């Protein structure tokens, strides 16, 4: 089927209008009219080929919320009109140990990303997947999530990546009451980390480079603020944290953060895939500390997170943008100038329909 969205054609060009083909719904497929799509920093890393391996033309977007427009004959979970979401994954091998455990993000045979992935099923002109900066998408029902109807669908969109990426490690490392938890970086991921850690009952400290974000952090659920650029404050806080969730999007020295942990504390990296530096084994050995990583979340846990948000009325703090303003939104995200996630209103896509090159 014909789809319309925004794509970029090289690492250093802007996003612009783009017409392309989506596969027709197959028996297990759900066809979705996209209402909203969040702008994740990963979209920017990928559009600008900062991680290498981006295939162009490239349509970003993996924080997708929409309504089901049609379903294939074998679809039992969804019907036309349902409010649904699609996150970072649209397929995986479905039979390895990780897939059997509902941890499709760790599929041992390689999962299919919502964008820049290789469509294992094929059947279209393209084998590369295209993301949610577009009017419609077709996804197998196993990789479609149900969005609680009581949530604002625009503010729910970033839950599909920023939400699950922060919820999953907080759950895995059993964050809860009685713990002092630091969320490092108040951006799209970080602001959800604060909300979830607060909702799980922890004492939450926002660790930020931006003192001016302190007041907002408290509104989001932070009990205290620690300015990471204040070396004295960082030293004074050494050894006081049970858990740290680090969302910094660039390579950095991990020592100042590791030193914040108590004995047996863990810092989980979800941000940078660039080089992390540390000076020695001391921050690890003394106090038996750990550093770990975590990747988004599997389909069952993503649904659990969405249901948790439905029950606790948790959504993201967003700034809505028109599709034509997406390039400005990218620059503002990189500059840290967003509170705290941009979401594209797909009803504005029509305004951008002129001068649209095809795939
Ligand atoms: P974002 O909205 O740009 O937020 C990142 C925040 O990090 C900024 O707001 C800023 O917060 C802080 N920061 C930025 N540059 C920094 C620097 N040089 N030193 C220290 N702090 C800095 O990004 P996001 O969408 O939350 O994504 C964060 C990272 O997670 C990205 O690299 C993204 O690709 C990655 N990601 C990973 C997964 C996963 O599965 N692991 C999933 C989604 C995204 P302050 O102003 O408060 O310091
Ligand atoms: Zn993302
Ligand atoms: Zn698998």
GROMACS .gro file of C-alpha atoms and ligand atoms in nm:
model
  409
    1UNK     CA    1   0.000   0.000   0.000
    2UNK     CA    2   0.108   0.358  -0.061
    3UNK     CA    3   0.242   0.543   0.241
    4UNK     CA    4   0.358   0.898   0.293
    5UNK     CA    5   0.604   1.027   0.547
    6UNK     CA    6   0.929   1.208   0.606
    7UNK     CA    7   1.271   1.067   0.522
    8UNK     CA    8   1.629   1.173   0.500
    9UNK     CA    9   1.847   1.070   0.207
   10UNK     CA   10   2.192   1.107   0.363
   11UNK     CA   11   2.363   1.164   0.696
   12UNK     CA   12   2.392   1.537   0.642
   13UNK     CA   13   2.062   1.620   0.471
   14UNK     CA   14   1.740   1.727   0.636
   15UNK     CA   15   1.424   1.520   0.658
   16UNK     CA   16   1.169   1.591   0.385
   17UNK     CA   17   0.849   1.451   0.225
   18UNK     CA   18   0.873   1.095   0.093
   19UNK     CA   19   0.629   0.851  -0.069
   20UNK     CA   20   0.691   0.478  -0.034
   21UNK     CA   21   0.531   0.131  -0.025
   22UNK     CA   22   0.418  -0.058   0.285
   23UNK     CA   23   0.334  -0.425   0.261
   24UNK     CA   24  -0.035  -0.516   0.226
   25UNK     CA   25  -0.174  -0.667   0.550
   26UNK     CA   26  -0.103  -1.040   0.573
   27UNK     CA   27  -0.313  -1.282   0.783
   28UNK     CA   28  -0.131  -1.191   1.108
   29UNK     CA   29  -0.095  -0.822   1.030
   30UNK     CA   30  -0.252  -0.515   1.182
   31UNK     CA   31  -0.280  -0.205   0.960
   32UNK     CA   32  -0.251   0.114   1.164
   33UNK     CA   33  -0.331   0.477   1.085
   34UNK     CA   34  -0.061   0.665   1.276
   35UNK     CA   35  -0.181   0.953   1.494
   36UNK     CA   36   0.141   1.048   1.676
   37UNK     CA   37   0.508   0.960   1.676
   38UNK     CA   38   0.766   1.065   1.934
   39UNK     CA   39   1.115   1.189   1.847
   40UNK     CA   40   1.372   0.972   2.025
   41UNK     CA   41   1.739   1.070   2.035
   42UNK     CA   42   1.805   0.734   1.866
   43UNK     CA   43   1.612   0.865   1.561
   44UNK     CA   44   1.868   1.145   1.539
   45UNK     CA   45   2.170   0.918   1.594
   46UNK     CA   46   2.036   0.697   1.313
   47UNK     CA   47   1.930   0.972   1.070
   48UNK     CA   48   2.278   1.126   1.102
   49UNK     CA   49   2.444   0.783   1.081
   50UNK     CA   50   2.621   0.841   1.412
   51UNK     CA   51   2.610   0.468   1.484
   52UNK     CA   52   2.697   0.367   1.123
   53UNK     CA   53   2.487   0.127   0.916
   54UNK     CA   54   2.195   0.356   0.832
   55UNK     CA   55   2.034   0.269   0.499
   56UNK     CA   56   1.892   0.564   0.303
   57UNK     CA   57   1.628   0.677   0.234
   58UNK     CA   58   1.562   0.654   0.607
   59UNK     CA   59   1.223   0.709   0.773
   60UNK     CA   60   1.271   0.738   1.152
   61UNK     CA   61   1.019   0.688   1.431
   62UNK     CA   62   0.964   0.412   1.687
   63UNK     CA   63   0.729   0.574   1.937
   64UNK     CA   64   0.412   0.516   1.739
   65UNK     CA   65   0.050   0.548   1.847
   66UNK     CA   66  -0.243   0.504   1.611
   67UNK     CA   67  -0.578   0.342   1.545
   68UNK     CA   68  -0.622   0.005   1.378
   69UNK     CA   69  -0.767   0.053   1.030
   70UNK     CA   70  -0.784  -0.313   0.922
   71UNK     CA   71  -0.667  -0.656   1.036
   72UNK     CA   72  -0.566  -0.975   0.858
   73UNK     CA   73  -0.784  -1.287   0.875
   74UNK     CA   74  -0.572  -1.448   1.148
   75UNK     CA   75  -0.567  -1.151   1.385
   76UNK     CA   76  -0.738  -1.221   1.716
   77UNK     CA   77  -0.587  -0.955   1.945
   78UNK     CA   78  -0.706  -0.638   1.769
   79UNK     CA   79  -0.995  -0.501   1.567
   80UNK     CA   80  -1.051  -0.187   1.361
   81UNK     CA   81  -1.070   0.123   1.581
   82UNK     CA   82  -0.847  -0.005   1.864
   83UNK     CA   83  -0.589   0.238   2.005
   84UNK     CA   84  -0.251   0.069   1.960
   85UNK     CA   85   0.119   0.135   1.975
   86UNK     CA   86   0.435   0.015   1.802
   87UNK     CA   87   0.777   0.052   1.962
   88UNK     CA   88   1.129  -0.028   1.847
   89UNK     CA   89   1.069  -0.384   1.725
   90UNK     CA   90   0.844  -0.516   1.448
   91UNK     CA   91   0.976  -0.873   1.431
   92UNK     CA   92   1.226  -1.121   1.574
   93UNK     CA   93   1.308  -1.489   1.516
   94UNK     CA   94   1.035  -1.590   1.765
   95UNK     CA   95   1.197  -1.923   1.859
   96UNK     CA   96   1.532  -1.858   2.033
   97UNK     CA   97   1.554  -1.866   2.413
   98UNK     CA   98   1.520  -1.487   2.444
   99UNK     CA   99   1.215  -1.475   2.218
  100UNK     CA  100   1.059  -1.766   2.410
  101UNK     CA  101   1.122  -1.572   2.731
  102UNK     CA  102   0.942  -1.265   2.590
  103UNK     CA  103   1.272  -1.078   2.566
  104UNK     CA  104   1.258  -1.022   2.191
  105UNK     CA  105   1.496  -0.725   2.223
  106UNK     CA  106   1.771  -0.976   2.299
  107UNK     CA  107   1.674  -1.212   2.012
  108UNK     CA  108   1.978  -1.429   1.947
  109UNK     CA  109   1.912  -1.432   1.573
  110UNK     CA  110   1.861  -1.057   1.541
  111UNK     CA  111   1.537  -0.865   1.577
  112UNK     CA  112   1.387  -0.641   1.313
  113UNK     CA  113   1.393  -0.274   1.403
  114UNK     CA  114   1.088  -0.063   1.327
  115UNK     CA  115   1.321   0.143   1.111
  116UNK     CA  116   1.645   0.058   0.935
  117UNK     CA  117   1.570  -0.310   1.001
  118UNK     CA  118   1.555  -0.586   0.746
  119UNK     CA  119   1.198  -0.701   0.686
  120UNK     CA  120   1.232  -1.079   0.719
  121UNK     CA  121   0.895  -1.132   0.556
  122UNK     CA  122   0.961  -0.909   0.257
  123UNK     CA  123   0.698  -0.889  -0.013
  124UNK     CA  124   0.744  -0.524  -0.091
  125UNK     CA  125   0.984  -0.330  -0.306
  126UNK     CA  126   1.188  -0.268   0.003
  127UNK     CA  127   1.335  -0.505   0.256
  128UNK     CA  128   1.438  -0.215   0.475
  129UNK     CA  129   1.178  -0.117   0.733
  130UNK     CA  130   1.047   0.238   0.752
  131UNK     CA  131   0.950   0.400   1.081
  132UNK     CA  132   0.661   0.598   1.217
  133UNK     CA  133   0.716   0.948   1.076
  134UNK     CA  134   0.443   0.850   0.831
  135UNK     CA  135   0.069   0.814   0.786
  136UNK     CA  136   0.038   0.436   0.824
  137UNK     CA  137   0.224   0.118   0.913
  138UNK     CA  138   0.160  -0.256   0.890
  139UNK     CA  139   0.284  -0.474   1.177
  140UNK     CA  140   0.241  -0.835   1.289
  141UNK     CA  141  -0.004  -0.853   1.582
  142UNK     CA  142   0.266  -1.000   1.811
  143UNK     CA  143   0.457  -0.671   1.790
  144UNK     CA  144   0.157  -0.443   1.840
  145UNK     CA  145   0.076  -0.307   2.189
  146UNK     CA  146  -0.256  -0.199   2.337
  147UNK     CA  147  -0.268   0.161   2.461
  148UNK     CA  148  -0.499   0.215   2.761
  149UNK     CA  149  -0.786   0.435   2.641
  150UNK     CA  150  -0.767   0.660   2.950
  151UNK     CA  151  -0.424   0.790   2.842
  152UNK     CA  152  -0.376   1.090   2.614
  153UNK     CA  153  -0.259   0.915   2.296
  154UNK     CA  154  -0.006   1.187   2.205
  155UNK     CA  155   0.153   1.186   2.551
  156UNK     CA  156   0.152   0.805   2.549
  157UNK     CA  157   0.356   0.777   2.228
  158UNK     CA  158   0.701   0.814   2.391
  159UNK     CA  159   0.614   0.535   2.633
  160UNK     CA  160   0.687   0.298   2.343
  161UNK     CA  161   1.061   0.370   2.368
  162UNK     CA  162   1.149   0.623   2.641
  163UNK     CA  163   0.895   0.458   2.870
  164UNK     CA  164   0.994   0.095   2.832
  165UNK     CA  165   1.369   0.169   2.820
  166UNK     CA  166   1.351   0.319   3.168
  167UNK     CA  167   1.078   0.095   3.315
  168UNK     CA  168   1.256  -0.228   3.224
  169UNK     CA  169   1.586  -0.175   3.413
  170UNK     CA  170   1.405  -0.024   3.713
  171UNK     CA  171   1.197  -0.343   3.732
  172UNK     CA  172   1.484  -0.581   3.656
  173UNK     CA  173   1.702  -0.434   3.932
  174UNK     CA  174   1.397  -0.429   4.165
  175UNK     CA  175   1.392  -0.058   4.241
  176UNK     CA  176   1.144   0.021   4.517
  177UNK     CA  177   1.077   0.173   4.858
  178UNK     CA  178   1.376   0.234   5.084
  179UNK     CA  179   1.617   0.282   4.795
  180UNK     CA  180   1.798   0.596   4.686
  181UNK     CA  181   1.790   0.602   4.307
  182UNK     CA  182   1.963   0.845   4.073
  183UNK     CA  183   1.841   0.921   3.723
  184UNK     CA  184   2.125   1.071   3.516
  185UNK     CA  185   2.018   1.313   3.239
  186UNK     CA  186   1.681   1.484   3.223
  187UNK     CA  187   1.577   1.427   2.863
  188UNK     CA  188   1.314   1.204   2.703
  189UNK     CA  189   1.431   0.889   2.880
  190UNK     CA  190   1.535   1.058   3.203
  191UNK     CA  191   1.203   1.229   3.268
  192UNK     CA  192   1.027   0.894   3.240
  193UNK     CA  193   1.290   0.735   3.464
  194UNK     CA  194   1.206   0.991   3.732
  195UNK     CA  195   0.832   0.930   3.700
  196UNK     CA  196   0.866   0.550   3.714
  197UNK     CA  197   1.120   0.538   3.998
  198UNK     CA  198   0.893   0.773   4.197
  199UNK     CA  199   0.584   0.561   4.121
  200UNK     CA  200   0.777   0.250   4.232
  201UNK     CA  201   0.834   0.413   4.571
  202UNK     CA  202   1.206   0.496   4.558
  203UNK     CA  203   1.370   0.814   4.685
  204UNK     CA  204   1.460   0.973   4.351
  205UNK     CA  205   1.752   1.207   4.283
  206UNK     CA  206   1.776   1.386   3.948
  207UNK     CA  207   2.141   1.399   3.843
  208UNK     CA  208   2.168   1.668   3.578
  209UNK     CA  209   2.412   1.900   3.406
  210UNK     CA  210   2.136   2.165   3.390
  211UNK     CA  211   2.062   2.342   3.721
  212UNK     CA  212   1.767   2.521   3.559
  213UNK     CA  213   1.586   2.186   3.519
  214UNK     CA  214   1.579   2.133   3.897
  215UNK     CA  215   1.231   2.272   3.957
  216UNK     CA  216   1.084   2.065   3.677
  217UNK     CA  217   1.256   1.754   3.805
  218UNK     CA  218   1.081   1.797   4.140
  219UNK     CA  219   0.746   1.831   3.963
  220UNK     CA  220   0.818   1.508   3.778
  221UNK     CA  221   0.878   1.327   4.109
  222UNK     CA  222   1.241   1.388   4.207
  223UNK     CA  223   1.303   1.432   4.581
  224UNK     CA  224   1.649   1.587   4.537
  225UNK     CA  225   1.868   1.735   4.265
  226UNK     CA  226   2.239   1.671   4.218
  227UNK     CA  227   2.428   1.889   3.969
  228UNK     CA  228   2.684   1.663   3.801
  229UNK     CA  229   2.904   1.956   3.696
  230UNK     CA  230   2.949   2.049   4.066
  231UNK     CA  231   3.252   1.835   4.153
  232UNK     CA  232   3.221   1.904   4.527
  233UNK     CA  233   2.855   1.806   4.534
  234UNK     CA  234   2.941   1.483   4.348
  235UNK     CA  235   3.216   1.396   4.598
  236UNK     CA  236   2.985   1.472   4.891
  237UNK     CA  237   2.723   1.236   4.746
  238UNK     CA  238   2.974   0.948   4.703
  239UNK     CA  239   2.858   0.610   4.830
  240UNK     CA  240   2.493   0.711   4.879
  241UNK     CA  241   2.303   0.553   4.588
  242UNK     CA  242   2.159   0.203   4.553
  243UNK     CA  243   2.097   0.234   4.181
  244UNK     CA  244   2.173   0.471   3.893
  245UNK     CA  245   2.003   0.486   3.555
  246UNK     CA  246   2.236   0.665   3.314
  247UNK     CA  247   2.073   0.815   3.001
  248UNK     CA  248   2.365   1.037   2.885
  249UNK     CA  249   2.363   1.015   2.501
  250UNK     CA  250   2.739   1.058   2.447
  251UNK     CA  251   3.060   0.890   2.559
  252UNK     CA  252   3.180   1.005   2.903
  253UNK     CA  253   3.392   0.925   3.207
  254UNK     CA  254   3.188   0.691   3.426
  255UNK     CA  255   3.404   0.727   3.740
  256UNK     CA  256   3.222   1.028   3.892
  257UNK     CA  257   2.893   0.838   3.863
  258UNK     CA  258   3.020   0.496   3.975
  259UNK     CA  259   3.161   0.660   4.287
  260UNK     CA  260   2.807   0.766   4.382
  261UNK     CA  261   2.706   0.403   4.438
  262UNK     CA  262   2.688   0.227   4.773
  263UNK     CA  263   2.832  -0.121   4.825
  264UNK     CA  264   2.667  -0.361   4.576
  265UNK     CA  265   2.508  -0.073   4.386
  266UNK     CA  266   2.456  -0.090   4.010
  267UNK     CA  267   2.469   0.173   3.739
  268UNK     CA  268   2.275   0.081   3.426
  269UNK     CA  269   2.376   0.246   3.100
  270UNK     CA  270   2.093   0.299   2.853
  271UNK     CA  271   2.232   0.599   2.667
  272UNK     CA  272   2.573   0.610   2.512
  273UNK     CA  273   2.690   0.338   2.284
  274UNK     CA  274   3.005   0.541   2.232
  275UNK     CA  275   3.321   0.493   2.434
  276UNK     CA  276   3.285   0.502   2.809
  277UNK     CA  277   3.602   0.566   3.005
  278UNK     CA  278   3.700   0.477   3.357
  279UNK     CA  279   4.040   0.517   3.513
  280UNK     CA  280   4.079   0.188   3.699
  281UNK     CA  281   3.901  -0.102   3.862
  282UNK     CA  282   3.882   0.086   4.191
  283UNK     CA  283   3.523   0.215   4.156
  284UNK     CA  284   3.414  -0.145   4.084
  285UNK     CA  285   3.629  -0.344   4.328
  286UNK     CA  286   3.593  -0.130   4.636
  287UNK     CA  287   3.226  -0.163   4.737
  288UNK     CA  288   3.163  -0.449   4.487
  289UNK     CA  289   2.981  -0.218   4.246
  290UNK     CA  290   2.849  -0.316   3.900
  291UNK     CA  291   2.794  -0.142   3.573
  292UNK     CA  292   2.538  -0.296   3.336
  293UNK     CA  293   2.342  -0.210   3.023
  294UNK     CA  294   1.983  -0.251   2.920
  295UNK     CA  295   1.805  -0.242   2.585
  296UNK     CA  296   1.441  -0.124   2.554
  297UNK     CA  297   1.213  -0.411   2.669
  298UNK     CA  298   1.034  -0.717   2.533
  299UNK     CA  299   0.674  -0.719   2.415
  300UNK     CA  300   0.518  -0.864   2.735
  301UNK     CA  301   0.700  -0.614   2.956
  302UNK     CA  302   0.612  -0.327   2.723
  303UNK     CA  303   0.245  -0.417   2.761
  304UNK     CA  304   0.293  -0.445   3.139
  305UNK     CA  305   0.448  -0.095   3.140
  306UNK     CA  306   0.160   0.049   2.936
  307UNK     CA  307  -0.094  -0.110   3.171
  308UNK     CA  308   0.103   0.027   3.471
  309UNK     CA  309   0.081   0.373   3.308
  310UNK     CA  310  -0.292   0.326   3.254
  311UNK     CA  311  -0.342   0.238   3.623
  312UNK     CA  312  -0.120   0.515   3.758
  313UNK     CA  313  -0.219   0.768   3.490
  314UNK     CA  314   0.142   0.816   3.380
  315UNK     CA  315   0.223   0.974   3.045
  316UNK     CA  316   0.512   1.174   2.904
  317UNK     CA  317   0.558   1.551   2.914
  318UNK     CA  318   0.556   1.646   2.550
  319UNK     CA  319   0.587   1.931   2.306
  320UNK     CA  320   0.377   1.868   1.999
  321UNK     CA  321   0.531   1.961   1.664
  322UNK     CA  322   0.408   1.972   1.306
  323UNK     CA  323   0.590   1.742   1.067
  324UNK     CA  324   0.733   2.035   0.871
  325UNK     CA  325   0.915   2.147   1.188
  326UNK     CA  326   1.085   1.814   1.252
  327UNK     CA  327   1.433   1.936   1.154
  328UNK     CA  328   1.416   2.220   1.405
  329UNK     CA  329   1.294   1.972   1.666
  330UNK     CA  330   1.603   1.758   1.598
  331UNK     CA  331   1.835   2.053   1.657
  332UNK     CA  332   1.652   2.150   1.974
  333UNK     CA  333   1.669   1.792   2.106
  334UNK     CA  334   2.044   1.779   2.051
  335UNK     CA  335   2.072   2.114   2.232
  336UNK     CA  336   1.873   1.972   2.526
  337UNK     CA  337   1.599   2.226   2.456
  338UNK     CA  338   1.284   2.015   2.487
  339UNK     CA  339   1.043   1.949   2.772
  340UNK     CA  340   1.083   1.659   2.757
  341UNK     CA  341   0.989   1.483   2.438
  342UNK     CA  342   0.883   1.608   2.097
  343UNK     CA  343   0.585   1.428   1.948
  344UNK     CA  344   0.489   1.473   1.583
  345UNK     CA  345   0.119   1.529   1.520
  346UNK     CA  346   0.062   1.319   1.210
  347UNK     CA  347  -0.248   1.519   1.113
  348UNK     CA  348   0.000   1.788   1.004
  349UNK     CA  349   0.154   1.553   0.748
  350UNK     CA  350  -0.092   1.672   0.481
  351UNK     CA  351   0.051   2.025   0.501
  352UNK     CA  352   0.387   1.875   0.411
  353UNK     CA  353   0.257   1.678   0.113
  354UNK     CA  354   0.394   1.899  -0.160
  355UNK     CA  355   0.714   1.824  -0.351
  356UNK     CA  356   0.735   1.465  -0.238
  357UNK     CA  357   1.002   1.251  -0.401
  358UNK     CA  358   0.925   0.879  -0.421
  359UNK     CA  359   1.120   0.577  -0.300
  360LIG     P1  360   1.767   1.332   2.514
  360LIG     O1  361   1.622   1.362   2.522
  360LIG     O2  362   1.852   1.412   2.422
  360LIG     O3  363   1.823   1.344   2.667
  360LIG     C1  364   1.956   1.320   2.702
  360LIG     C2  365   1.990   1.403   2.828
  360LIG     O4  366   2.124   1.368   2.868
  360LIG     C3  367   1.992   1.552   2.806
  360LIG     O5  368   1.865   1.612   2.823
  360LIG     C4  369   2.089   1.599   2.913
  360LIG     O6  370   2.023   1.607   3.040
  360LIG     C5  371   2.186   1.483   2.923
  360LIG     N1  372   2.308   1.510   2.847
  360LIG     C6  373   2.317   1.545   2.715
  360LIG     N2  374   2.444   1.561   2.680
  360LIG     C7  375   2.519   1.537   2.791
  360LIG     C8  376   2.658   1.537   2.819
  360LIG     N3  377   2.747   1.568   2.722
  360LIG     N4  378   2.700   1.507   2.944
  360LIG     C9  379   2.610   1.476   3.043
  360LIG     N5  380   2.475   1.475   3.021
  360LIG    C10  381   2.432   1.504   2.897
  360LIG     O7  382   1.792   1.181   2.474
  360LIG     P2  383   1.696   1.053   2.499
  360LIG     O8  384   1.599   1.039   2.388
  360LIG     O9  385   1.650   1.054   2.639
  360LIG    O10  386   1.801   0.936   2.476
  360LIG    C11  387   1.914   0.923   2.562
  360LIG    C12  388   2.008   0.819   2.504
  360LIG    O11  389   1.949   0.689   2.518
  360LIG    C13  390   2.037   0.835   2.356
  360LIG    O12  391   2.175   0.803   2.333
  360LIG    C14  392   1.948   0.732   2.290
  360LIG    O13  393   1.995   0.688   2.166
  360LIG    C15  394   1.956   0.621   2.393
  360LIG     N6  395   1.847   0.523   2.392
  360LIG    C16  396   1.876   0.398   2.435
  360LIG    C17  397   1.778   0.302   2.440
  360LIG    C18  398   1.807   0.165   2.493
  360LIG    O14  399   1.730   0.073   2.465
  360LIG     N7  400   1.911   0.146   2.570
  360LIG    C19  401   1.647   0.335   2.401
  360LIG    C20  402   1.620   0.465   2.360
  360LIG    C21  403   1.720   0.560   2.357
  360LIG     P3  404   2.062   1.715   3.152
  360LIG    O15  405   2.041   1.848   3.087
  360LIG    O16  406   1.966   1.687   3.261
  360LIG    O17  407   2.204   1.690   3.192
  361LIG    ZN1  408   1.407   0.525   2.101
  362LIG    ZN1  409   1.480  -1.480   1.874
   0.00000   0.00000   0.00000
